[in-house]
PDB file of C-alpha atoms in Angstrom:
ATOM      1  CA  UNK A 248      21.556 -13.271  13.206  1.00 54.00           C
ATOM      2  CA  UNK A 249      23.019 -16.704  13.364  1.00 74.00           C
ATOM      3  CA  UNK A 250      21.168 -19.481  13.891  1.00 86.00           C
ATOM      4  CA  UNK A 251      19.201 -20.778  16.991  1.00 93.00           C
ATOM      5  CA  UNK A 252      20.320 -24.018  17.968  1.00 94.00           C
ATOM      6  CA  UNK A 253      17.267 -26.909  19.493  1.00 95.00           C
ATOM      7  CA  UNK A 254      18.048 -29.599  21.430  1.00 95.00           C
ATOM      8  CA  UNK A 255      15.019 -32.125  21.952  1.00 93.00           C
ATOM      9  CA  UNK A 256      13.448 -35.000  20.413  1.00 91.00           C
ATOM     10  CA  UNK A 257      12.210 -33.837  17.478  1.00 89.00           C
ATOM     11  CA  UNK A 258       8.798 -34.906  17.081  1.00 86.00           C
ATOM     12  CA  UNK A 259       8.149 -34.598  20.830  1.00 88.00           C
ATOM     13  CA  UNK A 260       4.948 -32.582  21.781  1.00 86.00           C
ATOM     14  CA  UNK A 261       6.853 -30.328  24.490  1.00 89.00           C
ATOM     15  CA  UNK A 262       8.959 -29.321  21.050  1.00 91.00           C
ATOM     16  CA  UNK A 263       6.571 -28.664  19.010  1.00 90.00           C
ATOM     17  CA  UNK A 264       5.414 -25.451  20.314  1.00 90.00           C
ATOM     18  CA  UNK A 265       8.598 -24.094  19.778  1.00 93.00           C
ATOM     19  CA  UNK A 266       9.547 -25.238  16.113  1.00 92.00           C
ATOM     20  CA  UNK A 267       6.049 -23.792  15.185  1.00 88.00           C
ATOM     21  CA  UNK A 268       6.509 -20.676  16.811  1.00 89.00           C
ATOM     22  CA  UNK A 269       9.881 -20.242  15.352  1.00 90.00           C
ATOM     23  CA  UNK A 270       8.809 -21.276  12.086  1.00 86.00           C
ATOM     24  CA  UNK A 271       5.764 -19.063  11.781  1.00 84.00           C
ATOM     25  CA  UNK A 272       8.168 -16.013  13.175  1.00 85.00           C
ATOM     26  CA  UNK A 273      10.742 -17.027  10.195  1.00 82.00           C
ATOM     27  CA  UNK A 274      13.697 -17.314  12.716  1.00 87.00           C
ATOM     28  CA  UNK A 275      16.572 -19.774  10.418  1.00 88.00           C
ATOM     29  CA  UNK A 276      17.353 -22.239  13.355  1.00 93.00           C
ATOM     30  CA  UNK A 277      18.950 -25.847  13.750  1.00 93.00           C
ATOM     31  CA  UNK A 278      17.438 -28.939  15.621  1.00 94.00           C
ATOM     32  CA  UNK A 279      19.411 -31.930  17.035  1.00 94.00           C
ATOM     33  CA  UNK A 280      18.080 -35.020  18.465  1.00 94.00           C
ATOM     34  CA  UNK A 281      19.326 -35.636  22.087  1.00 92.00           C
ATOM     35  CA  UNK A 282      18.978 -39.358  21.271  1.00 89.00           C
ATOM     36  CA  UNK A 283      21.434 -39.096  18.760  1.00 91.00           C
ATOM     37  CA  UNK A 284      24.276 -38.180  20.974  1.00 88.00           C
ATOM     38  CA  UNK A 285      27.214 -37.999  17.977  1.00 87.00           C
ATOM     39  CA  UNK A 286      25.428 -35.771  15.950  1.00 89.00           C
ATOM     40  CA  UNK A 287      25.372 -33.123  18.802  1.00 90.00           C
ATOM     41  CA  UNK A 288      27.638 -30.467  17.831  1.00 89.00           C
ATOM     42  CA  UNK A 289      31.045 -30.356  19.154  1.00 86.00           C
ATOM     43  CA  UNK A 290      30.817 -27.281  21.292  1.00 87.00           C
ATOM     44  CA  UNK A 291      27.227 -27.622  22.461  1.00 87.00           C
ATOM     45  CA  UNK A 292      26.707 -26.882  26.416  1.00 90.00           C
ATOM     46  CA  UNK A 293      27.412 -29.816  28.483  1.00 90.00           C
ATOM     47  CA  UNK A 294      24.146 -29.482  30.141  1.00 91.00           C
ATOM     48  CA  UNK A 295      22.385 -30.674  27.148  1.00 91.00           C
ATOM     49  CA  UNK A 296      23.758 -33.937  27.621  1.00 90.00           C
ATOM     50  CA  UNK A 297      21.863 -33.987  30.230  1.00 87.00           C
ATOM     51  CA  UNK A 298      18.276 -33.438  28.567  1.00 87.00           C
ATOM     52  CA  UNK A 299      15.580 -35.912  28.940  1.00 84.00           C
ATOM     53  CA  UNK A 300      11.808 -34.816  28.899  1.00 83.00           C
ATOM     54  CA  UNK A 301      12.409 -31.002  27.925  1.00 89.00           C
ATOM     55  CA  UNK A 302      13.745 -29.006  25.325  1.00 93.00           C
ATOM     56  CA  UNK A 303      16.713 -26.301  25.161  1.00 94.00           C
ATOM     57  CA  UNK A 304      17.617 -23.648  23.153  1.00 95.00           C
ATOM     58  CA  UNK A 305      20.883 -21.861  22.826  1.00 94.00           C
ATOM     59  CA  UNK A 306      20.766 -18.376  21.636  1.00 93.00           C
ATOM     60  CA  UNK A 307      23.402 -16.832  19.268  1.00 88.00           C
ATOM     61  CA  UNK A 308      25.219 -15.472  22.386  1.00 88.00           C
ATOM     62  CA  UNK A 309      25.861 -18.500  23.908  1.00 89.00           C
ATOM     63  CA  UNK A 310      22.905 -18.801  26.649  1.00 92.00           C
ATOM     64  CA  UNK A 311      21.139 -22.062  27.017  1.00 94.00           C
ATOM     65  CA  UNK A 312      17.965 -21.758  28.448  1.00 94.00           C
ATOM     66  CA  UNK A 313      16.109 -25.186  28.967  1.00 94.00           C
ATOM     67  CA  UNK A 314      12.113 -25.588  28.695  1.00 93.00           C
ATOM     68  CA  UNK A 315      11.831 -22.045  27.543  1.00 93.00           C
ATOM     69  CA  UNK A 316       8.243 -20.738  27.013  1.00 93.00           C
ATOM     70  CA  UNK A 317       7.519 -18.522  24.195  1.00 92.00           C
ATOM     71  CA  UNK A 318       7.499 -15.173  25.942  1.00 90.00           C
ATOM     72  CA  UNK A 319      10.631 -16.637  27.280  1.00 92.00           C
ATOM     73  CA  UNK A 320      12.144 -17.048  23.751  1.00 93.00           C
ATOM     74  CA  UNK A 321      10.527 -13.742  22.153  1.00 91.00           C
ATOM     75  CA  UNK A 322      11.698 -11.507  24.483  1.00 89.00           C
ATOM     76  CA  UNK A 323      15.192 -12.987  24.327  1.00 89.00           C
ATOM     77  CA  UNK A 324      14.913 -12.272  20.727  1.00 87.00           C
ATOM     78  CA  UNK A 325      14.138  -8.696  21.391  1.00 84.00           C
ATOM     79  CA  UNK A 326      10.272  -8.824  20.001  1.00 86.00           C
ATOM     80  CA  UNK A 327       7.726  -8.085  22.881  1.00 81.00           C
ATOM     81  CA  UNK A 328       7.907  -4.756  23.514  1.00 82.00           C
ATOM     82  CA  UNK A 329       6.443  -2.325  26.079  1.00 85.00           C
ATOM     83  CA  UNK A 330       3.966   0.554  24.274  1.00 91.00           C
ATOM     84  CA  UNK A 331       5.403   3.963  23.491  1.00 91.00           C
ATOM     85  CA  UNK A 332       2.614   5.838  24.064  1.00 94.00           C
ATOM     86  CA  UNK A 333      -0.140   6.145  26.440  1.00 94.00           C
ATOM     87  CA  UNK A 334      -2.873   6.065  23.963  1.00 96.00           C
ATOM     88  CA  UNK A 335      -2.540   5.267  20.328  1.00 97.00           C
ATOM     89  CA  UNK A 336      -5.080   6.385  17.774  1.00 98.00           C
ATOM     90  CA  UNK A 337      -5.679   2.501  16.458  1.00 98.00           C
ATOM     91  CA  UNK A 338      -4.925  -0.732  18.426  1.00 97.00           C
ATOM     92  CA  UNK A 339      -5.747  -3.862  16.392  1.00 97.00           C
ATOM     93  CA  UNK A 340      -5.940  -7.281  18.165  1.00 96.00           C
ATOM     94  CA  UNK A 341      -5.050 -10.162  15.730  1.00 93.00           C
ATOM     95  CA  UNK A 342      -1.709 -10.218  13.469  1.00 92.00           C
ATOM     96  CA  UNK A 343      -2.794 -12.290  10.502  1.00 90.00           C
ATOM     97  CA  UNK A 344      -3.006 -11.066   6.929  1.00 89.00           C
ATOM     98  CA  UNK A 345      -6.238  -8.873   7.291  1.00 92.00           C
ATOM     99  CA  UNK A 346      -4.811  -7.384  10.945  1.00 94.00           C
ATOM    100  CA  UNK A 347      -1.572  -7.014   9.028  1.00 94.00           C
ATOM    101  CA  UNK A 348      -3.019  -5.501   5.807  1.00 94.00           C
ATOM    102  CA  UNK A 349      -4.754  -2.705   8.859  1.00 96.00           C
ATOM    103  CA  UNK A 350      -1.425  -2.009  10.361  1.00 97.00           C
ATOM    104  CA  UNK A 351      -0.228  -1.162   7.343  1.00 96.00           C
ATOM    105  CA  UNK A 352      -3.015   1.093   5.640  1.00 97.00           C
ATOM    106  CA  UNK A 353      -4.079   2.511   9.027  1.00 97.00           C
ATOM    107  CA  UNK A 354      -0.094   3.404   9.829  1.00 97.00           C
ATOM    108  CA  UNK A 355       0.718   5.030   6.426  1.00 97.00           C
ATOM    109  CA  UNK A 356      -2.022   7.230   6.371  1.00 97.00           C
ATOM    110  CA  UNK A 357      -0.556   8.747   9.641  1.00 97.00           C
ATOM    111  CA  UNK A 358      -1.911   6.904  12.662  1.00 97.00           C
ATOM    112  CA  UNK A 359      -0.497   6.164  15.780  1.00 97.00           C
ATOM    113  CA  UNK A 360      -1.265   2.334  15.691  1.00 98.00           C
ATOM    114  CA  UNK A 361      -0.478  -0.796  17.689  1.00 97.00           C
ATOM    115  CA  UNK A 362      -1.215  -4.448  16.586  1.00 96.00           C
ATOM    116  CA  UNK A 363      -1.461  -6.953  19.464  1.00 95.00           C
ATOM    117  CA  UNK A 364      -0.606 -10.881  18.393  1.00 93.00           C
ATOM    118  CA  UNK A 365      -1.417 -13.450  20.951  1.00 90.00           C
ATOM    119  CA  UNK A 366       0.608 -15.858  19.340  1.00 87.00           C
ATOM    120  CA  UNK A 367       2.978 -15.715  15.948  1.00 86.00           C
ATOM    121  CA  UNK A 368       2.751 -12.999  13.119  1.00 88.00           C
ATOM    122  CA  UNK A 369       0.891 -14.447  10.559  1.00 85.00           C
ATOM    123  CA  UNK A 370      -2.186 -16.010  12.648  1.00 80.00           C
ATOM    124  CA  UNK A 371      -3.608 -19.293  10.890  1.00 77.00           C
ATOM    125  CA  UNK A 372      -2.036 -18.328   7.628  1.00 79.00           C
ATOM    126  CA  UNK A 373       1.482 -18.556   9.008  1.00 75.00           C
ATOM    127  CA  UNK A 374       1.079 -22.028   9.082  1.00 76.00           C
ATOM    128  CA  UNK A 375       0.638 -22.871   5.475  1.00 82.00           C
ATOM    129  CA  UNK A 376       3.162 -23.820   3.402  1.00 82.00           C
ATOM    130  CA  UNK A 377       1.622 -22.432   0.062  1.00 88.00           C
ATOM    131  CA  UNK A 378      -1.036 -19.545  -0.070  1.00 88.00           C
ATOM    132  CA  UNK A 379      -1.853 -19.210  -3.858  1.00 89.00           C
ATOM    133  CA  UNK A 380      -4.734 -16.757  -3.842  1.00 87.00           C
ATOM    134  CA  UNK A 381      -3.368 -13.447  -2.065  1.00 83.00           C
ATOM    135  CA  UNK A 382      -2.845 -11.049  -4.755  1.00 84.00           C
ATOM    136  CA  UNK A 383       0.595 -10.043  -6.253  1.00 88.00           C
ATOM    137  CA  UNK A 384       1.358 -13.448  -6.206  1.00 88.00           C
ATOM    138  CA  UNK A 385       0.394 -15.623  -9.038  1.00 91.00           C
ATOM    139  CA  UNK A 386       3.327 -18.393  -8.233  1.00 91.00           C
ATOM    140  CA  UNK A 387       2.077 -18.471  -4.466  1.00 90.00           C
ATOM    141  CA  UNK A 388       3.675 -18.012  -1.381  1.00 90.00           C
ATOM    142  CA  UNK A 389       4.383 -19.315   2.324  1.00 87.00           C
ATOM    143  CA  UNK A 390       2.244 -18.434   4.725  1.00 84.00           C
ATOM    144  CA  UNK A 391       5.503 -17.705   6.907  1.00 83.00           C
ATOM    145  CA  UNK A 392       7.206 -15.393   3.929  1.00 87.00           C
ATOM    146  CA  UNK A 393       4.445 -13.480   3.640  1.00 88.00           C
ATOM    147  CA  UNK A 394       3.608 -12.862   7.327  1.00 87.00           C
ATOM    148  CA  UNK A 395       7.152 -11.725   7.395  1.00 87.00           C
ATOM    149  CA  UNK A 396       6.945  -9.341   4.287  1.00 90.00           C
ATOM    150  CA  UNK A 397       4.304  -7.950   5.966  1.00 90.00           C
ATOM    151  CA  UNK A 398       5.518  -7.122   9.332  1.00 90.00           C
ATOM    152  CA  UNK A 399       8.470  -5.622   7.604  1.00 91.00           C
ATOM    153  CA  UNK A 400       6.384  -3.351   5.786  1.00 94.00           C
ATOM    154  CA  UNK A 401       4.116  -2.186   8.537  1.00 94.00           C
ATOM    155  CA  UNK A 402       7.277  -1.337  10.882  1.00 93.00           C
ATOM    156  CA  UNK A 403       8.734   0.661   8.031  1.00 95.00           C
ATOM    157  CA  UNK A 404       5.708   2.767   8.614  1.00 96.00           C
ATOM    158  CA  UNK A 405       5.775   2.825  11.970  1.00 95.00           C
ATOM    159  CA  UNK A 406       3.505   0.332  13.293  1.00 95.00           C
ATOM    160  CA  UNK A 407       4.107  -0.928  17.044  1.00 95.00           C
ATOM    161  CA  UNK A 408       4.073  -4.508  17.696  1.00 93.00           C
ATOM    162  CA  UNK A 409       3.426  -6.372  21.241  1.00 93.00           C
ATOM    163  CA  UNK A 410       3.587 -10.243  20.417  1.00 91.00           C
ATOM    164  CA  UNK A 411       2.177 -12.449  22.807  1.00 90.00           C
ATOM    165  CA  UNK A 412       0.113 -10.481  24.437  1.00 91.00           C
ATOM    166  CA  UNK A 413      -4.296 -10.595  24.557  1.00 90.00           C
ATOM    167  CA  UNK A 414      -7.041  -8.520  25.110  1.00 91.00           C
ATOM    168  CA  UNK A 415      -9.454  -9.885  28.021  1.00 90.00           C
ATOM    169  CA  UNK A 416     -11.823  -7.512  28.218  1.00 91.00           C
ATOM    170  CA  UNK A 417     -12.792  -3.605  27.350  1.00 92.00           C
ATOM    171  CA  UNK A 418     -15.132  -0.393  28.244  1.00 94.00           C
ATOM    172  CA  UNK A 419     -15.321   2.670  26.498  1.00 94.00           C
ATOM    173  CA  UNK A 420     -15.391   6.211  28.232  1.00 92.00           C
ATOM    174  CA  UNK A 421     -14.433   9.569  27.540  1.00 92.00           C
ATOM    175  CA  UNK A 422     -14.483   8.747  23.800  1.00 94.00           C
ATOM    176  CA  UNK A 423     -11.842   5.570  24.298  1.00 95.00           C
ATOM    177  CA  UNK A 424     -11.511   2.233  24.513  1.00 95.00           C
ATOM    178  CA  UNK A 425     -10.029   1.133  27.187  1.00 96.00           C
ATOM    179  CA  UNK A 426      -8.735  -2.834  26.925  1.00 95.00           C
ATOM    180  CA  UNK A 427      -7.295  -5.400  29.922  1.00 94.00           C
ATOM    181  CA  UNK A 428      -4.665  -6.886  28.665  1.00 92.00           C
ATOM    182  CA  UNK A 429      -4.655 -11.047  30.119  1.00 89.00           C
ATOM    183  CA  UNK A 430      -0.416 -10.539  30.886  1.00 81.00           C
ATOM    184  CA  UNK A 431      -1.622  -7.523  32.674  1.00 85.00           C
ATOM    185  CA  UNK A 432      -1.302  -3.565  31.408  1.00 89.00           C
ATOM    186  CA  UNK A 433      -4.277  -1.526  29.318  1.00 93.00           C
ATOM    187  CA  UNK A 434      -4.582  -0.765  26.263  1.00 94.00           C
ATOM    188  CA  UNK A 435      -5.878   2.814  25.569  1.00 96.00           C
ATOM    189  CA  UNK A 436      -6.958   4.039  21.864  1.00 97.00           C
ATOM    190  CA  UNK A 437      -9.698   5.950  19.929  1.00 97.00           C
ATOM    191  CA  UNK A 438     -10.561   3.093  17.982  1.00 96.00           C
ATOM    192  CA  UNK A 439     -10.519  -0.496  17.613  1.00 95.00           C
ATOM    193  CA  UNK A 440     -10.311  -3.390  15.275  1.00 95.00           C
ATOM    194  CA  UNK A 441     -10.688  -7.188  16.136  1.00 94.00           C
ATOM    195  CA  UNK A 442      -9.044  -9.451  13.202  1.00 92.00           C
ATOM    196  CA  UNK A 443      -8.744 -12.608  15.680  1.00 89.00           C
ATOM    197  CA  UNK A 444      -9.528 -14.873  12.829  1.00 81.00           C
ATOM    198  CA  UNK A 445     -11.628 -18.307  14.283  1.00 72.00           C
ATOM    199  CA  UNK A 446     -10.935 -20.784  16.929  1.00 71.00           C
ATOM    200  CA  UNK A 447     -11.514 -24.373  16.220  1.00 71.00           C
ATOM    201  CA  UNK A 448     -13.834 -25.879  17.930  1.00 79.00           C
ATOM    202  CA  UNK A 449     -13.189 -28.859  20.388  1.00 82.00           C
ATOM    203  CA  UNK A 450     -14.738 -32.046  21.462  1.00 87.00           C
ATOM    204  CA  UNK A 451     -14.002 -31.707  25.044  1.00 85.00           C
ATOM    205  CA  UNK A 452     -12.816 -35.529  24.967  1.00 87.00           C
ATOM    206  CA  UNK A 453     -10.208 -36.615  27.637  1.00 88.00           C
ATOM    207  CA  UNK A 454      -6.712 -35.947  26.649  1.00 83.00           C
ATOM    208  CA  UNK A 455      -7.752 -34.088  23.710  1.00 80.00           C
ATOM    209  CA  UNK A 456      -5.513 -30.729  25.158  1.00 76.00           C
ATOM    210  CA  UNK A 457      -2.027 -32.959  23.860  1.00 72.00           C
ATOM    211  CA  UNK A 458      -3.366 -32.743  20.067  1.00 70.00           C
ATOM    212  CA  UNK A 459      -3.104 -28.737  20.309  1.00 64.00           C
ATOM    213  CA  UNK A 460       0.226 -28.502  21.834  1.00 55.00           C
TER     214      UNK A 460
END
């Protein structure tokens, strides 16, 4: 695929979401400074001359869409997907390493499985630019490369992925678990497992939310 192209100011806060998410997802992509209006490329969309606060990114196929959120961007990429099935026999919430790892055991061994990501393959770990103790890899490795090794391997054995989606709340019956899903949708599977890694905790201090984002 070629390259995504970002227009923005680079080390703006309504970009940053974006470059992370595309980053942790290993998607090759461009950025370009509006500010620096010769170094736009010659045949960029005339509309991003326009660009002030928000971002924009043009797809391979020409479309600029501008202040795209990440659902926005993943599903023009072709990743969230809608479930096969009705009921899977293993749904795992949380797509870092040890979810990953799951997938991929739980999958070859001839399970119908789903992994649910709220945000980027690769959870916490995606983020790091060297992991040096996961096994097999005595020279280290990006968090990013190895997120992506992995989800390569678990689709090869036929694991299901919904990205940005969350689990809200569940109730078992009739042998299943039955989970609300917070986009909307339920989850339905004869077993469970939660790898949702930790959530920092927060101060609660006024404008504290911009230091996330």
């Amino acid at each position: 695929m070629n390259k995504l192209k970002l227009y923005g100011k680079p080390d703006s806060s309504e970009m940053y979401p974006l470059r992370d998410f595309l980053s942790r997802s290993v998607v090759d992509y461009d950025v370009f400074d509006i500010n620096d209006k010769a170094a736009l490329p010659a045949n960029c969309p005339e509309a991003v001359y326009q660009l002030d606060e928000f971002p924009a990114i043009e797809f391979p196929d020409g479309q600029l869409v501008i202040d795209p959120s990440l659902e926005e961007v993943a599903n023009k990429l072709g990743w969230i997907i809608k479930p096969s099935y009705d009921e899977y026999d293993l749904s795992i919430y949380g797509a870092g390493p040890a979810g990953l790892s799951a997938a991929v055991y739980a999958a070859s061994e001839g399970l119908k499985t789903i992994l649910i990501e709220r945000e980027a393959i690769g959870g916490q770990a995606g983020t790091s630019s060297l992991i040096e103790n996961y096994m097999g890899f005595p020279d280290g490795i990006s968090g990013a490369e190895l997120a992506e090794r992995a989800r390569q391997q678990a689709l090869k054995f036929g694991v299901e992925i919904l990205l940005l989606r969350e689990g809200i709340r569940g109730s078992f019956h009739d042998n299943r678990i039955y989970v609300e899903l917070k986009n909307g949708g339920t989850m339905v599977s004869k077993a469970n497992l939660c790898a949702t890694g930790v959530e920092y905790a927060r101060l609660n201090l006024p404008g504290e939310e911009r230091f996330f984002s």
